[in-house]
């Protein structure tokens, strides 16, 4: 029986997708939970030969190309059959305790989050959050994206705009009442040499997206309940301020290294 569906979008993921799938299977084995891995290709690649045909794998039909991670996640989510949904990018990994730590918490609260370890060539750049609960204030100041393990009816849809995973996490946190538990597990966000955070336009694109998200939440154009709208919008206000500080600093270091240094000073 499938209890957890894992949404895995794939774009130029030939070198890393097998590693991502292996990490999901290891976490599922430790938790002794039925898991399906739903892979959606966004580059026209048939990833089945790279990960093999197996009962725990489902592949979205190959069709659109370069539609972006939000649309790709939605194509995978449409096929998800589990009661719970987790998310993993094809170049990232879960630690082995991911499901055993998060699933009991998600069952009690509707959603749970792992800590995020940002890795550059296996060297940790950032590790957040420090607290046992994730709230709006923490989400706004840490600079990282958090991926929930969430009940199926709270999962998606994703926007087709930059930082759509951050917006989704804010909506989930709001649906959970503005706070959700953080399990003793790690989502390993692995930065490649071509990571989007190194692109010269990255900060400017985020500025526009964050401003739009804050406005949409305040206007009631999201799944955020009205009782949490102001706090949820302030996540993006805080991220805009952090992003502006990064731009003013000149961008001579990576975004996550900048955030890490800021958090250590706080």
JSON list of C-alpha atoms in Angstrom, two decimals, residues 49-257:
[
{"chain": "A", "resi": 49, "resn": "UNK", "atom": "CA", "xyz": [16.55, 3.83, -18.19]},
{"chain": "A", "resi": 50, "resn": "UNK", "atom": "CA", "xyz": [18.56, 5.80, -15.61]},
{"chain": "A", "resi": 51, "resn": "UNK", "atom": "CA", "xyz": [16.61, 4.64, -12.57]},
{"chain": "A", "resi": 52, "resn": "UNK", "atom": "CA", "xyz": [15.17, 1.36, -13.80]},
{"chain": "A", "resi": 53, "resn": "UNK", "atom": "CA", "xyz": [11.65, 0.06, -13.98]},
{"chain": "A", "resi": 54, "resn": "UNK", "atom": "CA", "xyz": [10.31, -0.80, -10.52]},
{"chain": "A", "resi": 55, "resn": "UNK", "atom": "CA", "xyz": [6.94, -0.98, -8.74]},
{"chain": "A", "resi": 56, "resn": "UNK", "atom": "CA", "xyz": [7.73, 2.10, -6.65]},
{"chain": "A", "resi": 57, "resn": "UNK", "atom": "CA", "xyz": [8.31, 4.30, -9.72]},
{"chain": "A", "resi": 58, "resn": "UNK", "atom": "CA", "xyz": [5.69, 6.23, -11.65]},
{"chain": "A", "resi": 59, "resn": "UNK", "atom": "CA", "xyz": [6.59, 8.41, -14.64]},
{"chain": "A", "resi": 60, "resn": "UNK", "atom": "CA", "xyz": [4.56, 11.34, -15.88]},
{"chain": "A", "resi": 61, "resn": "UNK", "atom": "CA", "xyz": [4.05, 11.34, -19.62]},
{"chain": "A", "resi": 62, "resn": "UNK", "atom": "CA", "xyz": [6.91, 13.06, -21.40]},
{"chain": "A", "resi": 63, "resn": "UNK", "atom": "CA", "xyz": [5.61, 16.10, -23.21]},
{"chain": "A", "resi": 64, "resn": "UNK", "atom": "CA", "xyz": [6.21, 19.76, -22.42]},
{"chain": "A", "resi": 65, "resn": "UNK", "atom": "CA", "xyz": [9.82, 20.92, -22.17]},
{"chain": "A", "resi": 66, "resn": "UNK", "atom": "CA", "xyz": [11.31, 23.70, -20.03]},
{"chain": "A", "resi": 67, "resn": "UNK", "atom": "CA", "xyz": [7.97, 24.57, -18.41]},
{"chain": "A", "resi": 68, "resn": "UNK", "atom": "CA", "xyz": [9.65, 25.27, -15.05]},
{"chain": "A", "resi": 69, "resn": "UNK", "atom": "CA", "xyz": [9.69, 23.45, -11.71]},
{"chain": "A", "resi": 70, "resn": "UNK", "atom": "CA", "xyz": [6.19, 24.55, -10.68]},
{"chain": "A", "resi": 71, "resn": "UNK", "atom": "CA", "xyz": [4.44, 23.13, -13.72]},
{"chain": "A", "resi": 72, "resn": "UNK", "atom": "CA", "xyz": [6.60, 20.00, -13.56]},
{"chain": "A", "resi": 73, "resn": "UNK", "atom": "CA", "xyz": [5.76, 19.40, -9.92]},
{"chain": "A", "resi": 74, "resn": "UNK", "atom": "CA", "xyz": [2.07, 19.76, -10.78]},
{"chain": "A", "resi": 75, "resn": "UNK", "atom": "CA", "xyz": [2.32, 17.10, -13.48]},
{"chain": "A", "resi": 76, "resn": "UNK", "atom": "CA", "xyz": [3.84, 14.71, -10.97]},
{"chain": "A", "resi": 77, "resn": "UNK", "atom": "CA", "xyz": [1.39, 15.68, -8.24]},
{"chain": "A", "resi": 78, "resn": "UNK", "atom": "CA", "xyz": [-1.54, 14.86, -10.53]},
{"chain": "A", "resi": 79, "resn": "UNK", "atom": "CA", "xyz": [-0.40, 11.22, -10.46]},
{"chain": "A", "resi": 80, "resn": "UNK", "atom": "CA", "xyz": [0.29, 10.99, -6.72]},
{"chain": "A", "resi": 81, "resn": "UNK", "atom": "CA", "xyz": [-1.79, 8.33, -4.95]},
{"chain": "A", "resi": 82, "resn": "UNK", "atom": "CA", "xyz": [-0.37, 8.48, -1.44]},
{"chain": "A", "resi": 83, "resn": "UNK", "atom": "CA", "xyz": [-2.09, 9.86, 1.64]},
{"chain": "A", "resi": 84, "resn": "UNK", "atom": "CA", "xyz": [1.03, 11.95, 2.23]},
{"chain": "A", "resi": 85, "resn": "UNK", "atom": "CA", "xyz": [3.22, 13.84, -0.22]},
{"chain": "A", "resi": 86, "resn": "UNK", "atom": "CA", "xyz": [6.92, 14.63, 0.00]},
{"chain": "A", "resi": 87, "resn": "UNK", "atom": "CA", "xyz": [9.08, 16.65, -2.36]},
{"chain": "A", "resi": 88, "resn": "UNK", "atom": "CA", "xyz": [12.62, 16.16, -3.61]},
{"chain": "A", "resi": 89, "resn": "UNK", "atom": "CA", "xyz": [14.48, 17.88, -6.43]},
{"chain": "A", "resi": 90, "resn": "UNK", "atom": "CA", "xyz": [16.46, 15.58, -8.68]},
{"chain": "A", "resi": 91, "resn": "UNK", "atom": "CA", "xyz": [19.83, 17.04, -7.67]},
{"chain": "A", "resi": 92, "resn": "UNK", "atom": "CA", "xyz": [19.08, 16.88, -3.92]},
{"chain": "A", "resi": 93, "resn": "UNK", "atom": "CA", "xyz": [18.87, 14.04, -1.38]},
{"chain": "A", "resi": 94, "resn": "UNK", "atom": "CA", "xyz": [17.04, 13.02, 1.78]},
{"chain": "A", "resi": 95, "resn": "UNK", "atom": "CA", "xyz": [18.87, 11.72, 4.82]},
{"chain": "A", "resi": 96, "resn": "UNK", "atom": "CA", "xyz": [17.99, 8.15, 5.75]},
{"chain": "A", "resi": 97, "resn": "UNK", "atom": "CA", "xyz": [15.82, 9.19, 8.73]},
{"chain": "A", "resi": 98, "resn": "UNK", "atom": "CA", "xyz": [13.70, 11.59, 6.65]},
{"chain": "A", "resi": 99, "resn": "UNK", "atom": "CA", "xyz": [10.44, 9.62, 6.62]},
{"chain": "A", "resi": 100, "resn": "UNK", "atom": "CA", "xyz": [10.81, 7.91, 9.99]},
{"chain": "A", "resi": 101, "resn": "UNK", "atom": "CA", "xyz": [11.26, 11.34, 11.62]},
{"chain": "A", "resi": 102, "resn": "UNK", "atom": "CA", "xyz": [8.73, 13.36, 9.64]},
{"chain": "A", "resi": 103, "resn": "UNK", "atom": "CA", "xyz": [5.81, 11.01, 9.01]},
{"chain": "A", "resi": 104, "resn": "UNK", "atom": "CA", "xyz": [4.68, 10.66, 12.66]},
{"chain": "A", "resi": 105, "resn": "UNK", "atom": "CA", "xyz": [4.83, 14.44, 13.06]},
{"chain": "A", "resi": 106, "resn": "UNK", "atom": "CA", "xyz": [2.91, 15.03, 9.82]},
{"chain": "A", "resi": 107, "resn": "UNK", "atom": "CA", "xyz": [0.22, 12.58, 10.92]},
{"chain": "A", "resi": 108, "resn": "UNK", "atom": "CA", "xyz": [-0.27, 14.61, 14.11]},
{"chain": "A", "resi": 109, "resn": "UNK", "atom": "CA", "xyz": [-0.10, 18.10, 12.60]},
{"chain": "A", "resi": 110, "resn": "UNK", "atom": "CA", "xyz": [-0.99, 17.76, 8.91]},
{"chain": "A", "resi": 111, "resn": "UNK", "atom": "CA", "xyz": [2.53, 18.73, 7.83]},
{"chain": "A", "resi": 112, "resn": "UNK", "atom": "CA", "xyz": [6.11, 18.50, 9.03]},
{"chain": "A", "resi": 113, "resn": "UNK", "atom": "CA", "xyz": [9.40, 19.91, 7.81]},
{"chain": "A", "resi": 114, "resn": "UNK", "atom": "CA", "xyz": [13.00, 18.73, 7.91]},
{"chain": "A", "resi": 115, "resn": "UNK", "atom": "CA", "xyz": [16.03, 20.84, 8.56]},
{"chain": "A", "resi": 116, "resn": "UNK", "atom": "CA", "xyz": [17.75, 22.05, 5.39]},
{"chain": "A", "resi": 117, "resn": "UNK", "atom": "CA", "xyz": [21.44, 21.47, 4.83]},
{"chain": "A", "resi": 118, "resn": "UNK", "atom": "CA", "xyz": [22.78, 23.48, 1.90]},
{"chain": "A", "resi": 119, "resn": "UNK", "atom": "CA", "xyz": [25.83, 21.73, 0.46]},
{"chain": "A", "resi": 120, "resn": "UNK", "atom": "CA", "xyz": [28.41, 23.01, -2.01]},
{"chain": "A", "resi": 121, "resn": "UNK", "atom": "CA", "xyz": [30.58, 20.13, -3.18]},
{"chain": "A", "resi": 122, "resn": "UNK", "atom": "CA", "xyz": [29.60, 18.21, -0.01]},
{"chain": "A", "resi": 123, "resn": "UNK", "atom": "CA", "xyz": [30.69, 21.11, 2.22]},
{"chain": "A", "resi": 124, "resn": "UNK", "atom": "CA", "xyz": [27.85, 22.47, 4.33]},
{"chain": "A", "resi": 125, "resn": "UNK", "atom": "CA", "xyz": [27.21, 26.17, 3.71]},
{"chain": "A", "resi": 126, "resn": "UNK", "atom": "CA", "xyz": [23.98, 26.60, 5.69]},
{"chain": "A", "resi": 127, "resn": "UNK", "atom": "CA", "xyz": [21.98, 24.50, 8.16]},
{"chain": "A", "resi": 128, "resn": "UNK", "atom": "CA", "xyz": [18.50, 25.72, 9.19]},
{"chain": "A", "resi": 129, "resn": "UNK", "atom": "CA", "xyz": [16.36, 26.02, 11.22]},
{"chain": "A", "resi": 130, "resn": "UNK", "atom": "CA", "xyz": [17.76, 25.61, 14.71]},
{"chain": "A", "resi": 131, "resn": "UNK", "atom": "CA", "xyz": [14.31, 25.44, 16.31]},
{"chain": "A", "resi": 132, "resn": "UNK", "atom": "CA", "xyz": [12.03, 22.43, 16.72]},
{"chain": "A", "resi": 133, "resn": "UNK", "atom": "CA", "xyz": [9.16, 24.31, 15.07]},
{"chain": "A", "resi": 134, "resn": "UNK", "atom": "CA", "xyz": [9.02, 26.26, 11.84]},
{"chain": "A", "resi": 135, "resn": "UNK", "atom": "CA", "xyz": [7.03, 29.48, 11.92]},
{"chain": "A", "resi": 136, "resn": "UNK", "atom": "CA", "xyz": [6.58, 32.40, 9.56]},
{"chain": "A", "resi": 137, "resn": "UNK", "atom": "CA", "xyz": [9.29, 34.53, 11.17]},
{"chain": "A", "resi": 138, "resn": "UNK", "atom": "CA", "xyz": [11.88, 31.76, 10.88]},
{"chain": "A", "resi": 139, "resn": "UNK", "atom": "CA", "xyz": [10.92, 31.03, 7.31]},
{"chain": "A", "resi": 140, "resn": "UNK", "atom": "CA", "xyz": [11.39, 34.68, 6.40]},
{"chain": "A", "resi": 141, "resn": "UNK", "atom": "CA", "xyz": [14.84, 35.17, 7.90]},
{"chain": "A", "resi": 142, "resn": "UNK", "atom": "CA", "xyz": [16.66, 31.93, 7.09]},
{"chain": "A", "resi": 143, "resn": "UNK", "atom": "CA", "xyz": [16.91, 32.43, 3.34]},
{"chain": "A", "resi": 144, "resn": "UNK", "atom": "CA", "xyz": [16.28, 28.76, 2.59]},
{"chain": "A", "resi": 145, "resn": "UNK", "atom": "CA", "xyz": [13.43, 26.93, 0.89]},
{"chain": "A", "resi": 146, "resn": "UNK", "atom": "CA", "xyz": [11.66, 24.33, 3.04]},
{"chain": "A", "resi": 147, "resn": "UNK", "atom": "CA", "xyz": [9.94, 21.26, 1.62]},
{"chain": "A", "resi": 148, "resn": "UNK", "atom": "CA", "xyz": [7.07, 19.80, 3.64]},
{"chain": "A", "resi": 149, "resn": "UNK", "atom": "CA", "xyz": [5.88, 16.27, 4.12]},
{"chain": "A", "resi": 150, "resn": "UNK", "atom": "CA", "xyz": [2.20, 17.09, 3.90]},
{"chain": "A", "resi": 151, "resn": "UNK", "atom": "CA", "xyz": [-1.25, 15.53, 3.75]},
{"chain": "A", "resi": 152, "resn": "UNK", "atom": "CA", "xyz": [-2.39, 15.02, 0.16]},
{"chain": "A", "resi": 153, "resn": "UNK", "atom": "CA", "xyz": [-5.20, 17.58, 0.17]},
{"chain": "A", "resi": 154, "resn": "UNK", "atom": "CA", "xyz": [-2.80, 20.32, 1.31]},
{"chain": "A", "resi": 155, "resn": "UNK", "atom": "CA", "xyz": [-0.24, 19.56, -1.39]},
{"chain": "A", "resi": 156, "resn": "UNK", "atom": "CA", "xyz": [-0.11, 21.93, -4.38]},
{"chain": "A", "resi": 157, "resn": "UNK", "atom": "CA", "xyz": [-0.90, 23.28, -6.78]},
{"chain": "A", "resi": 158, "resn": "UNK", "atom": "CA", "xyz": [2.37, 25.09, -7.43]},
{"chain": "A", "resi": 159, "resn": "UNK", "atom": "CA", "xyz": [2.60, 28.47, -9.11]},
{"chain": "A", "resi": 160, "resn": "UNK", "atom": "CA", "xyz": [4.56, 28.72, -12.35]},
{"chain": "A", "resi": 161, "resn": "UNK", "atom": "CA", "xyz": [6.73, 31.58, -11.14]},
{"chain": "A", "resi": 162, "resn": "UNK", "atom": "CA", "xyz": [10.14, 31.88, -9.43]},
{"chain": "A", "resi": 163, "resn": "UNK", "atom": "CA", "xyz": [10.40, 30.62, -5.84]},
{"chain": "A", "resi": 164, "resn": "UNK", "atom": "CA", "xyz": [7.12, 28.75, -6.21]},
{"chain": "A", "resi": 165, "resn": "UNK", "atom": "CA", "xyz": [8.36, 26.13, -3.72]},
{"chain": "A", "resi": 166, "resn": "UNK", "atom": "CA", "xyz": [8.75, 28.87, -1.09]},
{"chain": "A", "resi": 167, "resn": "UNK", "atom": "CA", "xyz": [5.23, 30.11, -1.76]},
{"chain": "A", "resi": 168, "resn": "UNK", "atom": "CA", "xyz": [3.90, 26.56, -1.48]},
{"chain": "A", "resi": 169, "resn": "UNK", "atom": "CA", "xyz": [5.68, 26.04, 1.84]},
{"chain": "A", "resi": 170, "resn": "UNK", "atom": "CA", "xyz": [4.18, 29.28, 3.19]},
{"chain": "A", "resi": 171, "resn": "UNK", "atom": "CA", "xyz": [0.69, 28.13, 2.17]},
{"chain": "A", "resi": 172, "resn": "UNK", "atom": "CA", "xyz": [1.21, 24.75, 3.85]},
{"chain": "A", "resi": 173, "resn": "UNK", "atom": "CA", "xyz": [2.48, 26.41, 7.01]},
{"chain": "A", "resi": 174, "resn": "UNK", "atom": "CA", "xyz": [-0.59, 28.65, 7.06]},
{"chain": "A", "resi": 175, "resn": "UNK", "atom": "CA", "xyz": [-2.92, 25.68, 6.58]},
{"chain": "A", "resi": 176, "resn": "UNK", "atom": "CA", "xyz": [-1.17, 24.00, 9.52]},
{"chain": "A", "resi": 177, "resn": "UNK", "atom": "CA", "xyz": [-2.02, 26.98, 11.71]},
{"chain": "A", "resi": 178, "resn": "UNK", "atom": "CA", "xyz": [1.11, 29.10, 11.28]},
{"chain": "A", "resi": 179, "resn": "UNK", "atom": "CA", "xyz": [3.54, 26.63, 12.86]},
{"chain": "A", "resi": 180, "resn": "UNK", "atom": "CA", "xyz": [4.65, 23.11, 12.04]},
{"chain": "A", "resi": 181, "resn": "UNK", "atom": "CA", "xyz": [7.08, 20.68, 13.68]},
{"chain": "A", "resi": 182, "resn": "UNK", "atom": "CA", "xyz": [10.64, 20.23, 12.44]},
{"chain": "A", "resi": 183, "resn": "UNK", "atom": "CA", "xyz": [11.76, 16.61, 12.54]},
{"chain": "A", "resi": 184, "resn": "UNK", "atom": "CA", "xyz": [15.20, 15.29, 13.36]},
{"chain": "A", "resi": 185, "resn": "UNK", "atom": "CA", "xyz": [16.04, 14.81, 9.69]},
{"chain": "A", "resi": 186, "resn": "UNK", "atom": "CA", "xyz": [17.77, 16.72, 6.92]},
{"chain": "A", "resi": 187, "resn": "UNK", "atom": "CA", "xyz": [16.83, 17.71, 3.38]},
{"chain": "A", "resi": 188, "resn": "UNK", "atom": "CA", "xyz": [20.19, 17.99, 1.61]},
{"chain": "A", "resi": 189, "resn": "UNK", "atom": "CA", "xyz": [20.04, 20.83, -0.92]},
{"chain": "A", "resi": 190, "resn": "UNK", "atom": "CA", "xyz": [23.02, 20.27, -3.18]},
{"chain": "A", "resi": 191, "resn": "UNK", "atom": "CA", "xyz": [24.33, 23.25, -5.09]},
{"chain": "A", "resi": 192, "resn": "UNK", "atom": "CA", "xyz": [25.89, 22.59, -8.47]},
{"chain": "A", "resi": 193, "resn": "UNK", "atom": "CA", "xyz": [28.30, 24.86, -10.30]},
{"chain": "A", "resi": 194, "resn": "UNK", "atom": "CA", "xyz": [25.41, 26.05, -12.49]},
{"chain": "A", "resi": 195, "resn": "UNK", "atom": "CA", "xyz": [22.97, 26.69, -9.64]},
{"chain": "A", "resi": 196, "resn": "UNK", "atom": "CA", "xyz": [20.41, 29.39, -10.40]},
{"chain": "A", "resi": 197, "resn": "UNK", "atom": "CA", "xyz": [21.51, 31.31, -7.30]},
{"chain": "A", "resi": 198, "resn": "UNK", "atom": "CA", "xyz": [24.75, 32.22, -9.09]},
{"chain": "A", "resi": 199, "resn": "UNK", "atom": "CA", "xyz": [22.98, 33.77, -12.07]},
{"chain": "A", "resi": 200, "resn": "UNK", "atom": "CA", "xyz": [23.38, 37.58, -12.23]},
{"chain": "A", "resi": 201, "resn": "UNK", "atom": "CA", "xyz": [19.61, 38.08, -12.56]},
{"chain": "A", "resi": 202, "resn": "UNK", "atom": "CA", "xyz": [18.71, 35.75, -9.67]},
{"chain": "A", "resi": 203, "resn": "UNK", "atom": "CA", "xyz": [18.30, 38.43, -7.01]},
{"chain": "A", "resi": 204, "resn": "UNK", "atom": "CA", "xyz": [16.28, 40.72, -9.29]},
{"chain": "A", "resi": 205, "resn": "UNK", "atom": "CA", "xyz": [13.91, 37.89, -10.28]},
{"chain": "A", "resi": 206, "resn": "UNK", "atom": "CA", "xyz": [13.37, 37.00, -6.63]},
{"chain": "A", "resi": 207, "resn": "UNK", "atom": "CA", "xyz": [12.64, 40.61, -5.73]},
{"chain": "A", "resi": 208, "resn": "UNK", "atom": "CA", "xyz": [9.79, 40.72, -8.23]},
{"chain": "A", "resi": 209, "resn": "UNK", "atom": "CA", "xyz": [8.43, 37.31, -7.23]},
{"chain": "A", "resi": 210, "resn": "UNK", "atom": "CA", "xyz": [8.52, 38.07, -3.50]},
{"chain": "A", "resi": 211, "resn": "UNK", "atom": "CA", "xyz": [6.71, 41.38, -3.99]},
{"chain": "A", "resi": 212, "resn": "UNK", "atom": "CA", "xyz": [4.03, 39.67, -6.06]},
{"chain": "A", "resi": 213, "resn": "UNK", "atom": "CA", "xyz": [3.56, 36.87, -3.51]},
{"chain": "A", "resi": 214, "resn": "UNK", "atom": "CA", "xyz": [3.17, 39.28, -0.60]},
{"chain": "A", "resi": 215, "resn": "UNK", "atom": "CA", "xyz": [0.59, 41.25, -2.58]},
{"chain": "A", "resi": 216, "resn": "UNK", "atom": "CA", "xyz": [-1.35, 38.12, -3.56]},
{"chain": "A", "resi": 217, "resn": "UNK", "atom": "CA", "xyz": [-1.52, 36.89, 0.02]},
{"chain": "A", "resi": 218, "resn": "UNK", "atom": "CA", "xyz": [-2.70, 40.27, 1.31]},
{"chain": "A", "resi": 219, "resn": "UNK", "atom": "CA", "xyz": [-5.33, 40.37, -1.45]},
{"chain": "A", "resi": 220, "resn": "UNK", "atom": "CA", "xyz": [-6.68, 36.95, -0.49]},
{"chain": "A", "resi": 221, "resn": "UNK", "atom": "CA", "xyz": [-5.47, 35.34, -3.74]},
{"chain": "A", "resi": 222, "resn": "UNK", "atom": "CA", "xyz": [-3.88, 32.28, -2.13]},
{"chain": "A", "resi": 223, "resn": "UNK", "atom": "CA", "xyz": [-4.73, 29.35, 0.12]},
{"chain": "A", "resi": 224, "resn": "UNK", "atom": "CA", "xyz": [-3.54, 31.26, 3.18]},
{"chain": "A", "resi": 225, "resn": "UNK", "atom": "CA", "xyz": [-6.44, 31.74, 5.62]},
{"chain": "A", "resi": 226, "resn": "UNK", "atom": "CA", "xyz": [-7.25, 35.37, 6.40]},
{"chain": "A", "resi": 227, "resn": "UNK", "atom": "CA", "xyz": [-6.21, 34.89, 10.03]},
{"chain": "A", "resi": 228, "resn": "UNK", "atom": "CA", "xyz": [-2.61, 34.22, 8.89]},
{"chain": "A", "resi": 229, "resn": "UNK", "atom": "CA", "xyz": [-2.45, 36.49, 5.85]},
{"chain": "A", "resi": 230, "resn": "UNK", "atom": "CA", "xyz": [-0.43, 39.30, 7.41]},
{"chain": "A", "resi": 231, "resn": "UNK", "atom": "CA", "xyz": [2.16, 36.97, 8.99]},
{"chain": "A", "resi": 232, "resn": "UNK", "atom": "CA", "xyz": [2.44, 34.94, 5.79]},
{"chain": "A", "resi": 233, "resn": "UNK", "atom": "CA", "xyz": [2.91, 38.07, 3.64]},
{"chain": "A", "resi": 234, "resn": "UNK", "atom": "CA", "xyz": [5.61, 39.24, 6.02]},
{"chain": "A", "resi": 235, "resn": "UNK", "atom": "CA", "xyz": [7.65, 36.14, 5.11]},
{"chain": "A", "resi": 236, "resn": "UNK", "atom": "CA", "xyz": [8.13, 37.67, 1.68]},
{"chain": "A", "resi": 237, "resn": "UNK", "atom": "CA", "xyz": [8.69, 41.15, 3.10]},
{"chain": "A", "resi": 238, "resn": "UNK", "atom": "CA", "xyz": [11.54, 39.68, 5.16]},
{"chain": "A", "resi": 239, "resn": "UNK", "atom": "CA", "xyz": [12.92, 37.76, 2.19]},
{"chain": "A", "resi": 240, "resn": "UNK", "atom": "CA", "xyz": [12.85, 40.93, 0.09]},
{"chain": "A", "resi": 241, "resn": "UNK", "atom": "CA", "xyz": [14.83, 42.76, 2.77]},
{"chain": "A", "resi": 242, "resn": "UNK", "atom": "CA", "xyz": [17.36, 39.92, 2.96]},
{"chain": "A", "resi": 243, "resn": "UNK", "atom": "CA", "xyz": [17.64, 39.86, -0.81]},
{"chain": "A", "resi": 244, "resn": "UNK", "atom": "CA", "xyz": [18.17, 43.65, -0.93]},
{"chain": "A", "resi": 245, "resn": "UNK", "atom": "CA", "xyz": [20.95, 43.37, 1.65]},
{"chain": "A", "resi": 246, "resn": "UNK", "atom": "CA", "xyz": [22.60, 40.69, -0.48]},
{"chain": "A", "resi": 247, "resn": "UNK", "atom": "CA", "xyz": [22.46, 42.94, -3.54]},
{"chain": "A", "resi": 248, "resn": "UNK", "atom": "CA", "xyz": [23.93, 45.86, -1.58]},
{"chain": "A", "resi": 249, "resn": "UNK", "atom": "CA", "xyz": [26.74, 43.59, -0.35]},
{"chain": "A", "resi": 250, "resn": "UNK", "atom": "CA", "xyz": [27.83, 43.22, -3.95]},
{"chain": "A", "resi": 251, "resn": "UNK", "atom": "CA", "xyz": [27.15, 39.53, -4.48]},
{"chain": "A", "resi": 252, "resn": "UNK", "atom": "CA", "xyz": [30.80, 38.57, -4.07]},
{"chain": "A", "resi": 253, "resn": "UNK", "atom": "CA", "xyz": [29.88, 35.45, -2.10]},
{"chain": "A", "resi": 254, "resn": "UNK", "atom": "CA", "xyz": [27.18, 32.90, -2.71]},
{"chain": "A", "resi": 255, "resn": "UNK", "atom": "CA", "xyz": [23.69, 33.79, -1.52]},
{"chain": "A", "resi": 256, "resn": "UNK", "atom": "CA", "xyz": [23.61, 30.96, 1.01]},
{"chain": "A", "resi": 257, "resn": "UNK", "atom": "CA", "xyz": [27.07, 31.82, 2.36]}
]
